[in-house]
CSV table of C-alpha atoms (C1' of nucleotides) in Angstrom, one decimal:
chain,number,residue,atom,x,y,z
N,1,UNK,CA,-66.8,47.3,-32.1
N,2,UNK,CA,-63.2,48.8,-31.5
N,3,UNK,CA,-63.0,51.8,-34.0
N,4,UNK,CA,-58.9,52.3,-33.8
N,5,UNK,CA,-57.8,54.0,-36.8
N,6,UNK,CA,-53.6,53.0,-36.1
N,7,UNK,CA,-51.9,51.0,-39.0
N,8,UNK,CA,-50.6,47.4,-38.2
N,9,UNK,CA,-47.1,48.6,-39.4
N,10,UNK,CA,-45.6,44.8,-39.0
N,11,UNK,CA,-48.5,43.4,-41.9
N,12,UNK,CA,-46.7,42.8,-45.0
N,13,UNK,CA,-45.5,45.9,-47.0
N,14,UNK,CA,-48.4,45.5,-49.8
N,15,UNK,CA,-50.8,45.4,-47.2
N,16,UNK,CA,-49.5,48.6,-45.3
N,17,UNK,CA,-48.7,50.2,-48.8
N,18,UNK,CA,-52.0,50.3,-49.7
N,19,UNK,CA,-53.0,51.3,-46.1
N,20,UNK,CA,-50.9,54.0,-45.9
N,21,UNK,CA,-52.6,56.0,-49.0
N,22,UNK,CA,-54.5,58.6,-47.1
N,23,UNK,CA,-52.8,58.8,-44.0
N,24,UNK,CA,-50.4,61.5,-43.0
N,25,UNK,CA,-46.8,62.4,-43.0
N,26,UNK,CA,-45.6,65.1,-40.2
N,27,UNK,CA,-42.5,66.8,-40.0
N,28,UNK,CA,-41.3,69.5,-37.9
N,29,UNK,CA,-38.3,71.4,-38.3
N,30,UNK,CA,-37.3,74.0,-35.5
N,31,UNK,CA,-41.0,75.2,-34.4
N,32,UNK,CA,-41.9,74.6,-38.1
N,33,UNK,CA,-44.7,72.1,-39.1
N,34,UNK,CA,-44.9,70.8,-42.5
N,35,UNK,CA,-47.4,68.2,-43.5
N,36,UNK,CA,-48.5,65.8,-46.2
N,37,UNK,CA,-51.2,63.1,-47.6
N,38,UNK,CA,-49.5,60.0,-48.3
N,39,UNK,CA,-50.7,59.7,-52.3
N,40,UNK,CA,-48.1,56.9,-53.8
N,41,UNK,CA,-46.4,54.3,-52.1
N,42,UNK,CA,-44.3,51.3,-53.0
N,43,UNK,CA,-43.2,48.1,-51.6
N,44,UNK,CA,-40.3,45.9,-51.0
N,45,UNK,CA,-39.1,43.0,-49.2
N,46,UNK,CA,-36.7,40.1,-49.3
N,47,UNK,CA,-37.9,37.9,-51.7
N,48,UNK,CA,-37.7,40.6,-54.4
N,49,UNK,CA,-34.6,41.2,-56.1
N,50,UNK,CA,-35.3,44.8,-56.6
N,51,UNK,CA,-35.0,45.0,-52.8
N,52,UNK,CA,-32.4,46.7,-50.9
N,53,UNK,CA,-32.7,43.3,-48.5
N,54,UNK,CA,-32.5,41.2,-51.7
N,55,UNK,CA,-29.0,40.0,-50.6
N,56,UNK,CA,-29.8,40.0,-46.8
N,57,UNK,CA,-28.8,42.4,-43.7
N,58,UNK,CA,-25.7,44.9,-44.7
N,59,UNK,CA,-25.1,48.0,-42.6
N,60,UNK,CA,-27.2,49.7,-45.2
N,61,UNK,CA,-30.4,47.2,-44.6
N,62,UNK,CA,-30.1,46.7,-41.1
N,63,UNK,CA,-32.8,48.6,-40.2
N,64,UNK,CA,-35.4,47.1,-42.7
N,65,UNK,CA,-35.0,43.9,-40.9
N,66,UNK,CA,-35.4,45.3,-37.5
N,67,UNK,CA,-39.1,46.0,-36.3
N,68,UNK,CA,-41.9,47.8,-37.8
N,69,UNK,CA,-43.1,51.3,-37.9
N,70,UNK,CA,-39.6,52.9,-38.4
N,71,UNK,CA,-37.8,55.1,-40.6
N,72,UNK,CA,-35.8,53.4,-43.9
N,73,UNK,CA,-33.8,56.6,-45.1
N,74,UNK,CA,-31.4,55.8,-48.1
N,75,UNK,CA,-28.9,58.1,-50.0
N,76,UNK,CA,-29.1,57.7,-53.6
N,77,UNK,CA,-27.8,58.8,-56.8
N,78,UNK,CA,-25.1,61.0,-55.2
N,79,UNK,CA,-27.6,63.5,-54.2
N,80,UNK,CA,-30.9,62.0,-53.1
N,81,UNK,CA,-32.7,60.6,-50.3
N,82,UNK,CA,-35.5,58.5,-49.8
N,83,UNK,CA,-37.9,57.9,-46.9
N,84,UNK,CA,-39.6,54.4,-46.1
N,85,UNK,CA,-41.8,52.6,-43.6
N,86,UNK,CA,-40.0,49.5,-42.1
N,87,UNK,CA,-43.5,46.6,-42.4
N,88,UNK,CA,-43.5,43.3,-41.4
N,89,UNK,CA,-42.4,41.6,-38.4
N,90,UNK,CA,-38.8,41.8,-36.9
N,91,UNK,CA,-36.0,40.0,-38.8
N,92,UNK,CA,-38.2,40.3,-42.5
N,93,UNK,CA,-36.8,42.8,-44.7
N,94,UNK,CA,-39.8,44.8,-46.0
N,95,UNK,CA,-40.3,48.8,-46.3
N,96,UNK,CA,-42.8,51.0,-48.2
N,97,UNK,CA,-41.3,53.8,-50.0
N,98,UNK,CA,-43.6,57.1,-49.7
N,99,UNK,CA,-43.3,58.3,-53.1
N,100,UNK,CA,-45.6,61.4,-53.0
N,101,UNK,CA,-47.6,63.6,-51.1
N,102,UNK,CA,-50.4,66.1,-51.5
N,103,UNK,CA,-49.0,68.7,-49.5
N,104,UNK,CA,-51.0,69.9,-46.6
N,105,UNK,CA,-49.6,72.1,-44.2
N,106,UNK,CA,-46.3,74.2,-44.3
N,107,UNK,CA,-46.2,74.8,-48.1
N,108,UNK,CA,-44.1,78.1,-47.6
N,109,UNK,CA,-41.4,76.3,-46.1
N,110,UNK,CA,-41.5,73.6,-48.9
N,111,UNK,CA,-41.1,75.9,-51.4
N,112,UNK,CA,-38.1,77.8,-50.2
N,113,UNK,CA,-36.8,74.1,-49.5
N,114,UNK,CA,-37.6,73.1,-53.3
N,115,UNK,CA,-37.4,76.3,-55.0
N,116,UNK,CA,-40.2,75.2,-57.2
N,117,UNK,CA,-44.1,75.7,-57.7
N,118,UNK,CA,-46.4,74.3,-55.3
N,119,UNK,CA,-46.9,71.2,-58.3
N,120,UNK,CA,-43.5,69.9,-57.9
N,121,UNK,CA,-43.5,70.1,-54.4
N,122,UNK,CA,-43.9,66.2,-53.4
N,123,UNK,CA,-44.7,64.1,-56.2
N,124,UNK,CA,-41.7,62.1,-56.4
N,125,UNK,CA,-39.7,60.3,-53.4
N,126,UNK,CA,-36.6,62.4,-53.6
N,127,UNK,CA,-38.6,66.0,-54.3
N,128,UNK,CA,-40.5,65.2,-50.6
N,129,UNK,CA,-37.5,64.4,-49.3
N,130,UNK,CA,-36.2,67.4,-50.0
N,131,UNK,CA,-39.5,69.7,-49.0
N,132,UNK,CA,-39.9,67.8,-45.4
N,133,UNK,CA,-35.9,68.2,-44.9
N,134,UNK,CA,-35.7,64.2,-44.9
N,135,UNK,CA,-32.1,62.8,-44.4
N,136,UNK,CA,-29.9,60.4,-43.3
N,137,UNK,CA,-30.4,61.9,-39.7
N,138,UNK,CA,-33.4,60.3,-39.5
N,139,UNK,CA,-32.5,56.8,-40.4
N,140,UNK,CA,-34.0,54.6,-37.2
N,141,UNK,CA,-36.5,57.2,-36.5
N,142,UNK,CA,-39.3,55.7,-34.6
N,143,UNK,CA,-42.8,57.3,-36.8
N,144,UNK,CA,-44.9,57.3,-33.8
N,145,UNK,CA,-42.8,60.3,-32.4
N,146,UNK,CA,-41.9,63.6,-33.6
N,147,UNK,CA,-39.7,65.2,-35.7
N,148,UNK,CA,-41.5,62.7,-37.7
N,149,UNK,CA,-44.5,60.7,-37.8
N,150,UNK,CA,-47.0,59.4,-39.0
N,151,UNK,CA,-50.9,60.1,-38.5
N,152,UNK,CA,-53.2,57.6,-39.8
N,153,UNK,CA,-56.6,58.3,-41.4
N,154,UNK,CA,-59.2,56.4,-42.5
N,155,UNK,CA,-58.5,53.4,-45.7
N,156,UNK,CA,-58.9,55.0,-49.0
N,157,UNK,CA,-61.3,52.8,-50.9
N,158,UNK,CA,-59.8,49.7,-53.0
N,159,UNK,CA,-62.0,51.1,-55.5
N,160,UNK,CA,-59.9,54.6,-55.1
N,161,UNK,CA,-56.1,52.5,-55.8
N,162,UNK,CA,-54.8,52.2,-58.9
N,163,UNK,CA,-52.0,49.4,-58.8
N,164,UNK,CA,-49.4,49.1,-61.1
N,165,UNK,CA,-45.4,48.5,-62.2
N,166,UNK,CA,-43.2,50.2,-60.1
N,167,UNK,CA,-40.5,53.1,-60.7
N,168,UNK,CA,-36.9,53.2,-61.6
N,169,UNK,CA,-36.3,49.3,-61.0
N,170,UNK,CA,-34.6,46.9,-63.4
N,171,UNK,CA,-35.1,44.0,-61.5
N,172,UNK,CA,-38.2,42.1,-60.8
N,173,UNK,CA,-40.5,44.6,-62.9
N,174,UNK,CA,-43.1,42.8,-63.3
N,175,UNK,CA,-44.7,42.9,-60.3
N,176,UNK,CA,-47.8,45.2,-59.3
N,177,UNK,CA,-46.4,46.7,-55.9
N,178,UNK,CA,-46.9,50.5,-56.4
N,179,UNK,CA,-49.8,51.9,-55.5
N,180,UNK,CA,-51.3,55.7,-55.9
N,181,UNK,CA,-54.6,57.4,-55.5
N,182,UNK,CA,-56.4,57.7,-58.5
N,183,UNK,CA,-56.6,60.7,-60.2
N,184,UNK,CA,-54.5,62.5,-57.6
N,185,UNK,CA,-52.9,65.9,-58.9
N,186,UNK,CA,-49.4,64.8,-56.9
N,187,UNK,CA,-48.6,61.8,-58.0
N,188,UNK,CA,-45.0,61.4,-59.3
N,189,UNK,CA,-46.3,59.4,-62.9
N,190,UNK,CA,-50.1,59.2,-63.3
W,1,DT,C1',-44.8,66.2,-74.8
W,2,DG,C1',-41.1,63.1,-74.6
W,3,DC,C1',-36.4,61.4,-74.8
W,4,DC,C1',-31.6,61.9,-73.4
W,5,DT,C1',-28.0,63.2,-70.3
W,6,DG,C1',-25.2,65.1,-66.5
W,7,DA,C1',-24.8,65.6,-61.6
W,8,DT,C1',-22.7,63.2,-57.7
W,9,DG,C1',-21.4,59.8,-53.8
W,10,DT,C1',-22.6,55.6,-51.4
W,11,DT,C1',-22.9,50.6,-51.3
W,12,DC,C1',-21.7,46.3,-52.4
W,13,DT,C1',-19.1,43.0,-55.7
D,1,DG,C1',-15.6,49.1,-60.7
D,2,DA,C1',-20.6,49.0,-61.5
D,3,DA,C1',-25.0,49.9,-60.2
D,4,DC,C1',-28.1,52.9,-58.4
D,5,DA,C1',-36.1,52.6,-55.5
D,6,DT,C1',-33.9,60.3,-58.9
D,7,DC,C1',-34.3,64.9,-60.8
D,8,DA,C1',-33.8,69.0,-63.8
D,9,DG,C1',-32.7,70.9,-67.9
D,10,DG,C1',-31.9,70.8,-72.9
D,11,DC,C1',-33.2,69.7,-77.3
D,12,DA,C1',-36.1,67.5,-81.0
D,13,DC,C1',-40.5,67.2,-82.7
DNA sequence: TGCCTGATGTTCT
DNA sequence: GAACATCAGGCAC
């Protein structure tokens, strides 16, 4: 049997949420390598009103709806940034938002980045944005190439995922589209 | 431990 | 003009 380890980035973003748990994020920075494992993710697509592509394509959203596999970077709050996985096929609106690691590789250069203990490195979607020096710049970014990609690993078990509500939404709350690692020290809210 | 709030600017109505 | 896929710090218990 074929034994390719490489996530089908254009399934729906439940699907590659859960697939991406495990997997990990790269990022390098002038020489510098900093890695995590993907521990939290959530998804979103058009059909959900707590969607950015709710309301369609907007210069914003453009790039959720454009093929799979690249890099959804929003500004947020006036300070923050968050990083996503366009899913699905081309012209769907559907992301996953990374919403913590367990850091790996680089930590020194996370900390001076977060000026915080190696706990609060990663375990929330802005905080990792901020320790992988994640911005706007790399909005488009294709995750198969560096500064910033992606590096698949084997499925953590179904029996591994705890599913539940996700974060920070008022709309469409109900549904059970984040997904974590149980028991994971990095999670943003065990 | 948990609730409340201020910071700060982009996006869309 | 309102809302916002957040975070850190302050204060009450």
């Amino acid at each position: 049997m074929h034994t390719s380890n490489t996530i089908d980035f254009s399934a729906s973003a439940v699907e590659v949420a859960k697939r991406l748990l495990g997997s990990t994020l790269v990022r390098e920075v002038e020489g510098t390598l900093m890695a995590g494992r993907i521990v939290e993710t959530e998804s979103y697509d058009e059909t959900d009103a707590a969607s950015h592509s709710y309301r369609g394509v907007t210069p914003r959203t453009q790039i959720m709806f454009g093929p799979a596999g690249f890099a959804y970077v929003y500004f947020t709050y006036g300070m923050h940034y968050c990083f996503n996985v366009v899913t699905g096929k081309t012209g769907q609106g559907s992301a996953v938002l990374i919403r913590a690691l367990e850091p790996l590789e680089g930590l020194d250069t996370m900390t001076v980045n977060r000026k915080t203990g190696p706990n609060q490195l990663t375990n929330g979607p802005a905080k990792l944005c901020q320790a992988l020096q994640i911005d706007r710049s790399l909005n488009g970014h294709n995750l198969t190439t560096s500064p910033l990609y992606i590096t698949s690993q084997p499925p953590v078990a179904p029996s591994k995922i705890t599913q539940t509500t996700r974060v920070g939404i008022s709309k469409d709350t109900h549904r059970l589209w984040r997904f974590y690692v149980t028991g994971n020290l990095f999670v943003s809210r065990p």
